[in-house]
Amino acid sequence: MIKKVLIIDDDADLCLLLSRFLSKNGYETSVAHSGNKGLLLYDEQQFDAVICDYRLGDMDAKKVITALKKKDPNAAILIITGYSDIKTAVEVIKLGAFDYIIKPLIPDEVLSILSRLAQSKSDNSYSSGQQSSKPVSGTKNAPNANVYIGESPAAVFLYQQASIVAGTNYSVVLYGESGTGKEVIARAIHELSPRSKKPFVALDCGTLSKELAGSEMFGHVKGAFTGALQDKEGTFELANGGTLFLDEVGNLSLEVQATLLRVIQERKFKRVGGNSEIPSDVRIIVASNENLGEAYRKGKFREDLYHRFNEFSIHLPPLRERKEDITPLADFFLKQSSAETGKTIEGFDNSVLNIFLSYPWPGNLREFRNVVRRAVLLSPPGNLVSIQSLPKEIVDYHQNAGMYGHDGDSKKSNHVLLTDKDALKGAASRAEYDTIMNVLQQVNFNKKKAAEMLMIDRKTLYNKLKNFQSLNQS
């Protein structure tokens, strides 16, 4: 149970309002208007949670967290942050903060976070340096067990951004190459939001003609046009109370954009051919391959609509920039594909994982998932996925250009790959290499953890990897 809450903020009005609101909802509160006074109060009393503003007169939240964690490693700390502080506030999560509360404060969001904190404590899943209310990554902690975000620094930061904006009602623009998982992130934002129990509706604007866009978004009445044989609900009606995801929104015509802007501003719309106004309460997330800011400057996208959407933007990294996620993603897709096909596949041959790590994945997650699904389908039950189950173009790339960067230049790949010449160096060297690479893949290429598992020091591990690399270059 969360009963006693300490509020640390140098804004006396905010402290008063937050204290009154929490008291009305059954919490006992104490207030401190500086970091030092907050730390003294924490020494004098026992608190179940601390709500601390990021910017204080005498210190910032990072110093408060560090001091509180020294006093109590399991201190549960929530940070109040403004929009402009978000990137910096990500750092406090690494220091052990449990979650963020974004200004302006939304009362229901504060209660929701405290409720999740209480649940986390009751499950014994919260400990020092770990935030579990809005997990940063991994299938075990994801809001949807069918979604895997990743463990690399880029993936962790991506999920933290999604977690931050989820509790607000901001519109969000998602940028990224095709196949980077924009709809996955949109669903994650929805499932982490107060709207999670309401519908999530996705619409691919890239496939809509100007004539069909109005009907798909706003619905139509019977007889509105040729072929309108009955009334139809549009996506705005279907998503009411929830989240509407508009993929490839930049492809909408300027005429449809104008209609969309009016609906967003007025929060009501009419079906095509209809006269009745229908109220609209949706949170909008849009996605685009191109920068919408550049699109409006070129006259391809309405500037006013761009600013309506661009309350918060997230850039999704391509798979080639998050190589640490490839091995765990391969395992995740393997489990999914095994369940789909009803086949038990033991894992991947080391040579297959090496190919996965060297390939640039121009189709990103979508391409990767399809390659694994195909491989599972072609692999005999009970066996490892072998090179024979991979598409020819991926194997050819590995054989012809696997030692080079994805752009075809002469830079060597960061991942060590053995050539046929290495096999001549001796079976012992090959066995040692395989062992080291297996361990590295198990720990997502965390060299410190790998060295501990191999019972060697990190310097020795680095030297061995350097030797393997020099063999490849010789």
PDB file of C-alpha atoms in Angstrom, residues 93 97 105 222 415:
ATOM      1  CA  ILE A  93      15.469   6.756 -14.491  1.00  0.00           C
ATOM      2  CA  ALA A  97      13.576   6.972 -10.297  1.00  0.00           C
ATOM      3  CA  LEU A 105      -0.035  17.636 -13.966  1.00  0.00           C
ATOM      4  CA  LYS A 222     -26.624   4.928 -46.935  1.00  0.00           C
ATOM      5  CA  HIS A 415      31.069  -7.919 -35.574  1.00  0.00           C
TER       6      HIS A 415
END
